[in-house]
Coordinates of C-alpha atoms in Angstrom, one line a residue:
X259 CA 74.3 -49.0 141.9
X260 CA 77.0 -50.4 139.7
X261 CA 74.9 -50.5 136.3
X262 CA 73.6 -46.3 137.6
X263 CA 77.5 -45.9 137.6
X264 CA 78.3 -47.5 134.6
X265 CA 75.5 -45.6 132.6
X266 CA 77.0 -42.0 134.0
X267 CA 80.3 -43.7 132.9
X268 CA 79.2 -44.3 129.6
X269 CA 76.9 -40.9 129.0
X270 CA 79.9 -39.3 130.5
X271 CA 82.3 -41.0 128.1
X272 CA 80.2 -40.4 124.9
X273 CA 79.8 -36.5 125.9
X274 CA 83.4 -36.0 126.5
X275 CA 84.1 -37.5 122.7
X276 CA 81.2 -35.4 121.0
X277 CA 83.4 -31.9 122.3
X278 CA 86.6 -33.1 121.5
X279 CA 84.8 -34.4 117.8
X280 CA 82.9 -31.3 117.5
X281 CA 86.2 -29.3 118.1
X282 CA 88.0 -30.9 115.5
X283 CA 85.4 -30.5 112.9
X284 CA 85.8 -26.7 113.6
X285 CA 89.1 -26.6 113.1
X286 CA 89.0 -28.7 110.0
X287 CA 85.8 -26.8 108.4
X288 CA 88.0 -23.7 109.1
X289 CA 91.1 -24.7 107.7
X290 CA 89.3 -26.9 104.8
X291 CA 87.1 -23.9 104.3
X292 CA 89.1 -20.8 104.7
X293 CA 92.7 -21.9 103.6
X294 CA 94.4 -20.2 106.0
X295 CA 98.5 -20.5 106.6
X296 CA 100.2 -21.5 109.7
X297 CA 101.4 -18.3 110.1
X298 CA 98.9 -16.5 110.0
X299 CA 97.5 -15.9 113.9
X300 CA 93.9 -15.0 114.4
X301 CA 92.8 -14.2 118.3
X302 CA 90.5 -16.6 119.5
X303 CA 87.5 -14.6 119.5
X304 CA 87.9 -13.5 115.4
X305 CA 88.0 -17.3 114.8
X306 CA 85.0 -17.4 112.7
X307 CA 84.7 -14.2 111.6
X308 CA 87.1 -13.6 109.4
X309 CA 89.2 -15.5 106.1
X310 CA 92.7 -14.5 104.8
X311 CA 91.5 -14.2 100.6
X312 CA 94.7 -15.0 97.9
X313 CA 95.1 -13.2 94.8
X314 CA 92.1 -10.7 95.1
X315 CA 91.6 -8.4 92.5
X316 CA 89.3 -5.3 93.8
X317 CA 88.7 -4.1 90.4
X318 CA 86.0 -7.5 89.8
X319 CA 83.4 -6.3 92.6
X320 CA 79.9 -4.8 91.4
X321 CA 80.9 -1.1 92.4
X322 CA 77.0 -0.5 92.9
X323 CA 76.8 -2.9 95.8
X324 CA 80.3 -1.6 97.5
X325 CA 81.2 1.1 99.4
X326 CA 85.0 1.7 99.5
X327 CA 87.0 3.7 101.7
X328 CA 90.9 4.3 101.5
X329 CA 93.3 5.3 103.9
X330 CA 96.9 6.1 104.5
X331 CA 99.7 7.7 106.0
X332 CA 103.6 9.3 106.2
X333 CA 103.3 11.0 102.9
X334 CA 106.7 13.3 102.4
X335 CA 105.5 16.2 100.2
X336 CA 109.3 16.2 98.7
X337 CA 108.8 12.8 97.3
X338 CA 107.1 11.5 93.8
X339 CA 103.0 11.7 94.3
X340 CA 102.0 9.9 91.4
X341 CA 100.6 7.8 93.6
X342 CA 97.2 9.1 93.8
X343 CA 96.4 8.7 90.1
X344 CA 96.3 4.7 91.8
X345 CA 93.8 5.6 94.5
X346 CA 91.5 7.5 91.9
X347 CA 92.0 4.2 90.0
X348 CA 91.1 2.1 93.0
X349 CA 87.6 4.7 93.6
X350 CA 87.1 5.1 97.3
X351 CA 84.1 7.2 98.4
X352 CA 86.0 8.7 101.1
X353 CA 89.6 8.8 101.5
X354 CA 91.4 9.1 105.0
X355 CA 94.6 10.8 106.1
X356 CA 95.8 9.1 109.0
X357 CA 98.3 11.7 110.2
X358 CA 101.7 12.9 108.9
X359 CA 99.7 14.1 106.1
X360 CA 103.0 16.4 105.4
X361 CA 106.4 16.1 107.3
X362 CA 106.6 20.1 108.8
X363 CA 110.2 19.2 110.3
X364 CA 111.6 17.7 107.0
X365 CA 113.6 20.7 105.1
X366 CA 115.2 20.7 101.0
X367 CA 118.2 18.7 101.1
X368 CA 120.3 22.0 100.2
X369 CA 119.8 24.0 103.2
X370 CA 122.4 24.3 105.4
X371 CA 122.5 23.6 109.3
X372 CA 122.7 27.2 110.2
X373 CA 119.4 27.7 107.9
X374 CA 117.2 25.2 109.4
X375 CA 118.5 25.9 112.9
X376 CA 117.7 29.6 112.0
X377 CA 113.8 28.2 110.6
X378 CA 113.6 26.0 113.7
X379 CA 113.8 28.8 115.9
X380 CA 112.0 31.8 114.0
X381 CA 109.9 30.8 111.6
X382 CA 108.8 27.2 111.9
X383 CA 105.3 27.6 111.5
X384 CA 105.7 29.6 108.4
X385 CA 107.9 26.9 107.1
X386 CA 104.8 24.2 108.4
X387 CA 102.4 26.5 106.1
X388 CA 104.9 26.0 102.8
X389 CA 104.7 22.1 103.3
X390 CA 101.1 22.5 103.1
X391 CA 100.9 24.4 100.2
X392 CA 103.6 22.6 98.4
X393 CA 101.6 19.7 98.8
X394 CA 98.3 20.9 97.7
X395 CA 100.1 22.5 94.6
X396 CA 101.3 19.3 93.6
X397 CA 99.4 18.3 90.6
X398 CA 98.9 15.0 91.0
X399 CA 97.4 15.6 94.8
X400 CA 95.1 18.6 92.4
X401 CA 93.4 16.3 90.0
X402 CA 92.9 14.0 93.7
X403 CA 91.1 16.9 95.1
X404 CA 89.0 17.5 91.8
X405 CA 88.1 13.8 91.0
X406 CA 85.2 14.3 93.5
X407 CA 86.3 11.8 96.2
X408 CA 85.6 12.6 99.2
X409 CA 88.5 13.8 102.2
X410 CA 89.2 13.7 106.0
X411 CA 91.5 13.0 108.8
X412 CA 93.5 13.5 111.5
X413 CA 97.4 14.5 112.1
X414 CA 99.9 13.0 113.8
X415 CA 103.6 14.2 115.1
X416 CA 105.4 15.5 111.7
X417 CA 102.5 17.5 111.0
X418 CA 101.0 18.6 114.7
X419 CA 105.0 20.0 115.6
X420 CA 107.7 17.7 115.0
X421 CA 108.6 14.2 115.7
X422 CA 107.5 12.1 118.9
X423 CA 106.1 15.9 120.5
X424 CA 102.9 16.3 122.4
X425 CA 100.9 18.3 124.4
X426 CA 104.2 20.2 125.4
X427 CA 104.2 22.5 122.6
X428 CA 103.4 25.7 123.2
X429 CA 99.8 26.5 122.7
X430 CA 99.9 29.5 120.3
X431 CA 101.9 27.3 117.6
X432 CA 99.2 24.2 118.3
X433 CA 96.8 26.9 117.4
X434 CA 98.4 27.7 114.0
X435 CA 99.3 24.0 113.1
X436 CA 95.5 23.2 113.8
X437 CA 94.5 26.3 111.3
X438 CA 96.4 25.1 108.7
X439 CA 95.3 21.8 109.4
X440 CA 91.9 22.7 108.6
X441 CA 92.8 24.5 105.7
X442 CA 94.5 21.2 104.7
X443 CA 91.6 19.2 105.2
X444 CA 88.9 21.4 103.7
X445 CA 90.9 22.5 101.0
X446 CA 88.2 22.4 97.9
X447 CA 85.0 21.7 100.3
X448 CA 81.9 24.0 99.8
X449 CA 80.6 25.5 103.2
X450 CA 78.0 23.2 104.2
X451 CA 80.7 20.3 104.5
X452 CA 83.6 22.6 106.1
X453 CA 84.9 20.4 109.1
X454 CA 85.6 21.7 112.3
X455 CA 86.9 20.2 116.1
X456 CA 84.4 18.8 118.3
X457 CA 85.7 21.1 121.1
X458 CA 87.7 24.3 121.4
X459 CA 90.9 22.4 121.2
X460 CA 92.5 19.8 119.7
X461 CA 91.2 18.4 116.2
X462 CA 89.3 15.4 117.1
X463 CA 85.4 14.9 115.7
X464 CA 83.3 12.5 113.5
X465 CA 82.8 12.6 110.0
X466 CA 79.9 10.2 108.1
X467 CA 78.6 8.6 105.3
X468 CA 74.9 8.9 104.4
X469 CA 72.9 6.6 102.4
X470 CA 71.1 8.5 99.6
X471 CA 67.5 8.6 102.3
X472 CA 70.3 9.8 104.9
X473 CA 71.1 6.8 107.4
X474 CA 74.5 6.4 108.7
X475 CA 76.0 4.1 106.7
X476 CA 79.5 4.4 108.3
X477 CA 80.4 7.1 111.1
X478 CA 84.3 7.9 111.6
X479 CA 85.9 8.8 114.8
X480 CA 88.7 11.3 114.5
X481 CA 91.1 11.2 117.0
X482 CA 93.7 13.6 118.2
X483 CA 96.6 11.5 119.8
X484 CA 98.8 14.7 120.5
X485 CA 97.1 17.6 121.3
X486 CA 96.0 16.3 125.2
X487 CA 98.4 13.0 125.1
X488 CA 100.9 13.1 128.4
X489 CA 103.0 10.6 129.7
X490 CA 100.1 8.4 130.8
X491 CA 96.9 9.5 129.2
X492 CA 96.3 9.8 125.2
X493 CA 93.0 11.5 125.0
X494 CA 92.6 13.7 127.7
X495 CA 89.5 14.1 129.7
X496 CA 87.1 15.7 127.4
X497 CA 88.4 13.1 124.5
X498 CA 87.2 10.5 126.4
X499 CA 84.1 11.6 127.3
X500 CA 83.0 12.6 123.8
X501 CA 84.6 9.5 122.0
X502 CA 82.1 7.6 124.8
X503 CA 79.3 9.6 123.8
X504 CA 79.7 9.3 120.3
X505 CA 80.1 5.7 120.0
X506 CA 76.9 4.8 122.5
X507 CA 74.9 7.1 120.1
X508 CA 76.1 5.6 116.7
X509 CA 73.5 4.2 115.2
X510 CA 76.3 3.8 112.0
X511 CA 76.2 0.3 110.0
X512 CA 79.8 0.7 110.7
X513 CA 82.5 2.6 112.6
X514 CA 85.8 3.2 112.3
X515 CA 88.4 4.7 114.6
X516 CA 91.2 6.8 113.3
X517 CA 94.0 6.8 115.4
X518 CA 97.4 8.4 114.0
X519 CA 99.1 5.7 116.1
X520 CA 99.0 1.9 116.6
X521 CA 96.2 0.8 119.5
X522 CA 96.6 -3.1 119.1
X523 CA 100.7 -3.5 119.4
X524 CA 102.1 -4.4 123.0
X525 CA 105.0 -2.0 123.4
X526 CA 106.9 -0.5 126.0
X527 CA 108.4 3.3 126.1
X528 CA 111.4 3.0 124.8
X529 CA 110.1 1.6 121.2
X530 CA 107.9 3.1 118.8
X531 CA 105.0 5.4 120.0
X532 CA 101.8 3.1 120.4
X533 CA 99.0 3.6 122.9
X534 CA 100.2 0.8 125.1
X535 CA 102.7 3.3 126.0
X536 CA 100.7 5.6 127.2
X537 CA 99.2 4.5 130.7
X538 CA 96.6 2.2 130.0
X539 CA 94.9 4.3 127.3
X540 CA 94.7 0.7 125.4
X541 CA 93.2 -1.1 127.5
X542 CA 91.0 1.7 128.4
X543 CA 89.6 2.2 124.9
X544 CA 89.3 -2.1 124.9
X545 CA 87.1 -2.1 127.7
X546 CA 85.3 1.2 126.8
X547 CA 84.4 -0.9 123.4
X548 CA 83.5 -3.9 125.4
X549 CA 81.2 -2.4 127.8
X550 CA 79.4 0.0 124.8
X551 CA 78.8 -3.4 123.1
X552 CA 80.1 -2.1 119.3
X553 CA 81.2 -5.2 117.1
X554 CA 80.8 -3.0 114.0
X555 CA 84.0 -1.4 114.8
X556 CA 87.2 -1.2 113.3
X557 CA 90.3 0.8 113.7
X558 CA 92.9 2.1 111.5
X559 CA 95.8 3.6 111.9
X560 CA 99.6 4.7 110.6
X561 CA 102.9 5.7 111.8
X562 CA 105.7 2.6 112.0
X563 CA 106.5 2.8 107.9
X564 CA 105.1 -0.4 107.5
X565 CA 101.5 -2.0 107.2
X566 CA 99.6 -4.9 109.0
X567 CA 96.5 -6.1 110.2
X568 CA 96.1 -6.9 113.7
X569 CA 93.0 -9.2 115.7
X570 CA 92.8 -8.9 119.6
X571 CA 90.0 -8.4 121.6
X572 CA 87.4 -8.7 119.3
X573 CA 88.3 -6.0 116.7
X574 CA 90.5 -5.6 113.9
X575 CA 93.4 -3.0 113.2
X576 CA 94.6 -1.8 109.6
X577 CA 97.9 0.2 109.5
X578 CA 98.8 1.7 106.5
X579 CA 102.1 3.2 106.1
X580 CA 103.9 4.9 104.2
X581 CA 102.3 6.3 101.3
X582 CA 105.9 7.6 100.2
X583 CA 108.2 7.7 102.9
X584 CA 110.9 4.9 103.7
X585 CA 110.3 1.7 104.8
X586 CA 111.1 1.2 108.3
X587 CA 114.0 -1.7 108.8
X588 CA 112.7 -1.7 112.2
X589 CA 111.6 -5.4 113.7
X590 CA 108.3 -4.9 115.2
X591 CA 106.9 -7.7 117.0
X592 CA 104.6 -10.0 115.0
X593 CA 102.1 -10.6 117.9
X594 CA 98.0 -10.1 117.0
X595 CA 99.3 -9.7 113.4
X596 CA 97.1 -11.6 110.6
X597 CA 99.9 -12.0 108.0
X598 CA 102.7 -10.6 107.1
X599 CA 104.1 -7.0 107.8
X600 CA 103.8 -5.2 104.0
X601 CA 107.2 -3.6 103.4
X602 CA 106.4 -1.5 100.4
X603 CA 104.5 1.7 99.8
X604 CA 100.8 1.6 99.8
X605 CA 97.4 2.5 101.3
X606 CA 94.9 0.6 103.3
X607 CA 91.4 -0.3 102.0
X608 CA 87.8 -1.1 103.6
X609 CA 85.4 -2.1 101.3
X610 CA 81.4 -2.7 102.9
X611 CA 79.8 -5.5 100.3
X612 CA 75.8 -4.8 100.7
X613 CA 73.1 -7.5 100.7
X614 CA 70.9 -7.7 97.7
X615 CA 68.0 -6.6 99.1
X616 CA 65.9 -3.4 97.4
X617 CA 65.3 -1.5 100.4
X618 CA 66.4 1.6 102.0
X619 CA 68.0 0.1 105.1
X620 CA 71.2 -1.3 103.9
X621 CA 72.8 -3.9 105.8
X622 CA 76.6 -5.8 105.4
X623 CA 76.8 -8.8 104.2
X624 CA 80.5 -8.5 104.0
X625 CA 84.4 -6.4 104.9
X626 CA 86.9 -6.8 103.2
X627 CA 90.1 -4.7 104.2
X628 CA 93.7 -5.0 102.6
X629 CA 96.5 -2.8 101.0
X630 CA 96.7 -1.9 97.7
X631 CA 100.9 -1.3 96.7
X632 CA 101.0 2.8 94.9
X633 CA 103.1 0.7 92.1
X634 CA 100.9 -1.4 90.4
X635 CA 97.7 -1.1 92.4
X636 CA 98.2 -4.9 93.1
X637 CA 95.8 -6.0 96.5
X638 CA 98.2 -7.6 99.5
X639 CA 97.2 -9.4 103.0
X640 CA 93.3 -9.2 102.3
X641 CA 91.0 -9.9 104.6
X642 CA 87.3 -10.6 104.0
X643 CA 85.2 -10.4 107.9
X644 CA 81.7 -11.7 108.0

């Protein structure tokens, strides 16, 4: 019996030191492999997905075998819009506004109290309609809208109503800030590619990207965090049941959600809006990603006047903000983050790297996302995910 004890001993032993080596060879081929700083926090289950990438320069990729998609938000129509002659640089396929798109509540610096009050109160909507069109008439944003780049998105507070309102606006003037909306979006867009809402109300649908035999290269879910949000719920009912719908049926190579505020940060009321504010619309849309089974997802989102990528749960967040606006002084929690918080002005990138194979069914063979500054078009926090 004692030898039989001393053999489980031994077996026992030797078992226990192949983990602990096999663990440390992980670790080592990561860090040896991937280069990644101390500071830089990666959940758990993104371990070996993903690599932080130094000094990339997105103008050296084969453009034939990349897809590129930009995004950004908190764009004041008053300030300098140069800034898109750098995205038409940069090439995207498809760019994406992630909400406050214009800033409606934001009036010329040389109108009196009395005047805005007077605006506020009689006119708002008419005043929304000018930030629009003073925004489209820019001619920077014109030669945008004519390079032939595709354009969607979504809205979020400045440019629904007003800041930090909801679902308690009155419904005639969600109405008219969801027409102008639209106009917004389809400014320049022939009839067959005019978008519309998935449902009556609110402005939430998909938009998608087609190979040239028509396969969904990457499907994008637009979501409407203000029309049905209340103090515990984001979506509303219906939301929820179509975003469910949508994502079971997506047969996309990849998908994106567009949210006009952050899922990922843990945050309480009293801070900065972010679903985990809401009820337990985050966790919700976790588990509803969980339990659909979609890896191929990624979210993006704006808002906080500052940019970051976030890892929890098994997916990745990209904030990008602001395109012009300030930059928020504001100390938000690094938690989930991978990196730094980007304190400058910029927009967010996705770009899908293809396989070489000659074939009609594309498939990734790589992701990287980042942020590209609007002053120099210089690449910051990239991240390549396998």
């Amino acid at each position: 019996m004692k030898i039989i004890y001393l053999i489980i001993f031994i077996l026992f032993f030797y078992l226990v030191n192949i983990l602990l080596l096999d663990e440390r060879n992980k670790k080592e081929h990561f860090e040896n492999l991937y280069s990644i700083k101390k500071n830089y926090k990666i959940d758990p289950m993104d371990y070996y997905r993903c690599r932080i990438i130094e000094d990339y320069n997105h103008l050296n990729c084969d453009k034939k075998k990349v897809l590129r998609i930009a995004f950004g938000s908190c764009n004041s129509q008053y300030k300098n819009q140069e800034y898109w002659q750098k995205i038409m640089e940069y090439d995207p396929k498809l760019w994406i506004w992630l909400g406050d798109n214009i800033y409606a509540d934001y009036f010329p610096k040389d109108y009196s109290e009395e005047k805005i009050n007077d605006i506020i109160k009689n006119s708002y909507l008419d005043h929304m309609e000018e930030q629009y069109v003073k925004q489209v008439n820019d001619k920077y944003y014109t030669q945008f809208l004519n390079s032939g780049i595709e354009i969607t998105g979504i809205w979020d507070d400045h440019d629904y109503f007003s800041n930090n309102t909801d679902y308690l606006v009155d419904t005639r003037n969600i109405n008219k800030a969801k027409q102008l909306f639209f106009d917004f979006i389809n400014i320049n867009k022939s009839d067959r590619y005019l978008e519309k809402s998935a449902e009556d109300n609110g402005i939430y649908r998909t938009y998608y990207i087609k190979s040239d035999n028509g396969s969904n290269l990457v499907k994008v879910f637009l979501l409407d965090t203000r029309t049905f949000k209340s103090g515990n719920d984001i979506l509303g009912i219906k939301q929820w049941r179509w975003l469910k719908r949508e994502l079971i049926n997506s047969n996309a190579k990849l998908n994106i959600i567009a949210s006009g505020i952050q899922v990922m940060a843990d945050r309480d009321k009293e801070d900065t809006e972010a679903w985990s504010s809401i009820g337990n619309s985050k966790m919700r849309l976790m588990q509803m990603l969980k339990c659909i089974g979609k890896n191929n997802v990624i979210i993006l989102s704006g808002d906080i006047h500052k940019s970051c990528i976030k890892s929890n749960y098994g997916f990745f967040e990209i904030t990008a903000s602001p395109l012009t606006n300030f930059i928020s002084k504001y100390n938000y929690p690094h938690k989930n983050n991978i990196g730094e918080y980007i304190n400058k002005n910029n927009y967010g990138f996705i770009e899908i790297h293809w396989k070489d194979e000659e074939s009609d069914n594309l498939e990734i063979d790589k992701i990287i996302i980042g942020f590209n500054d609007t002053i120099e078009n210089k690449s910051n926090n990239v991240l390549e995910i396998k």
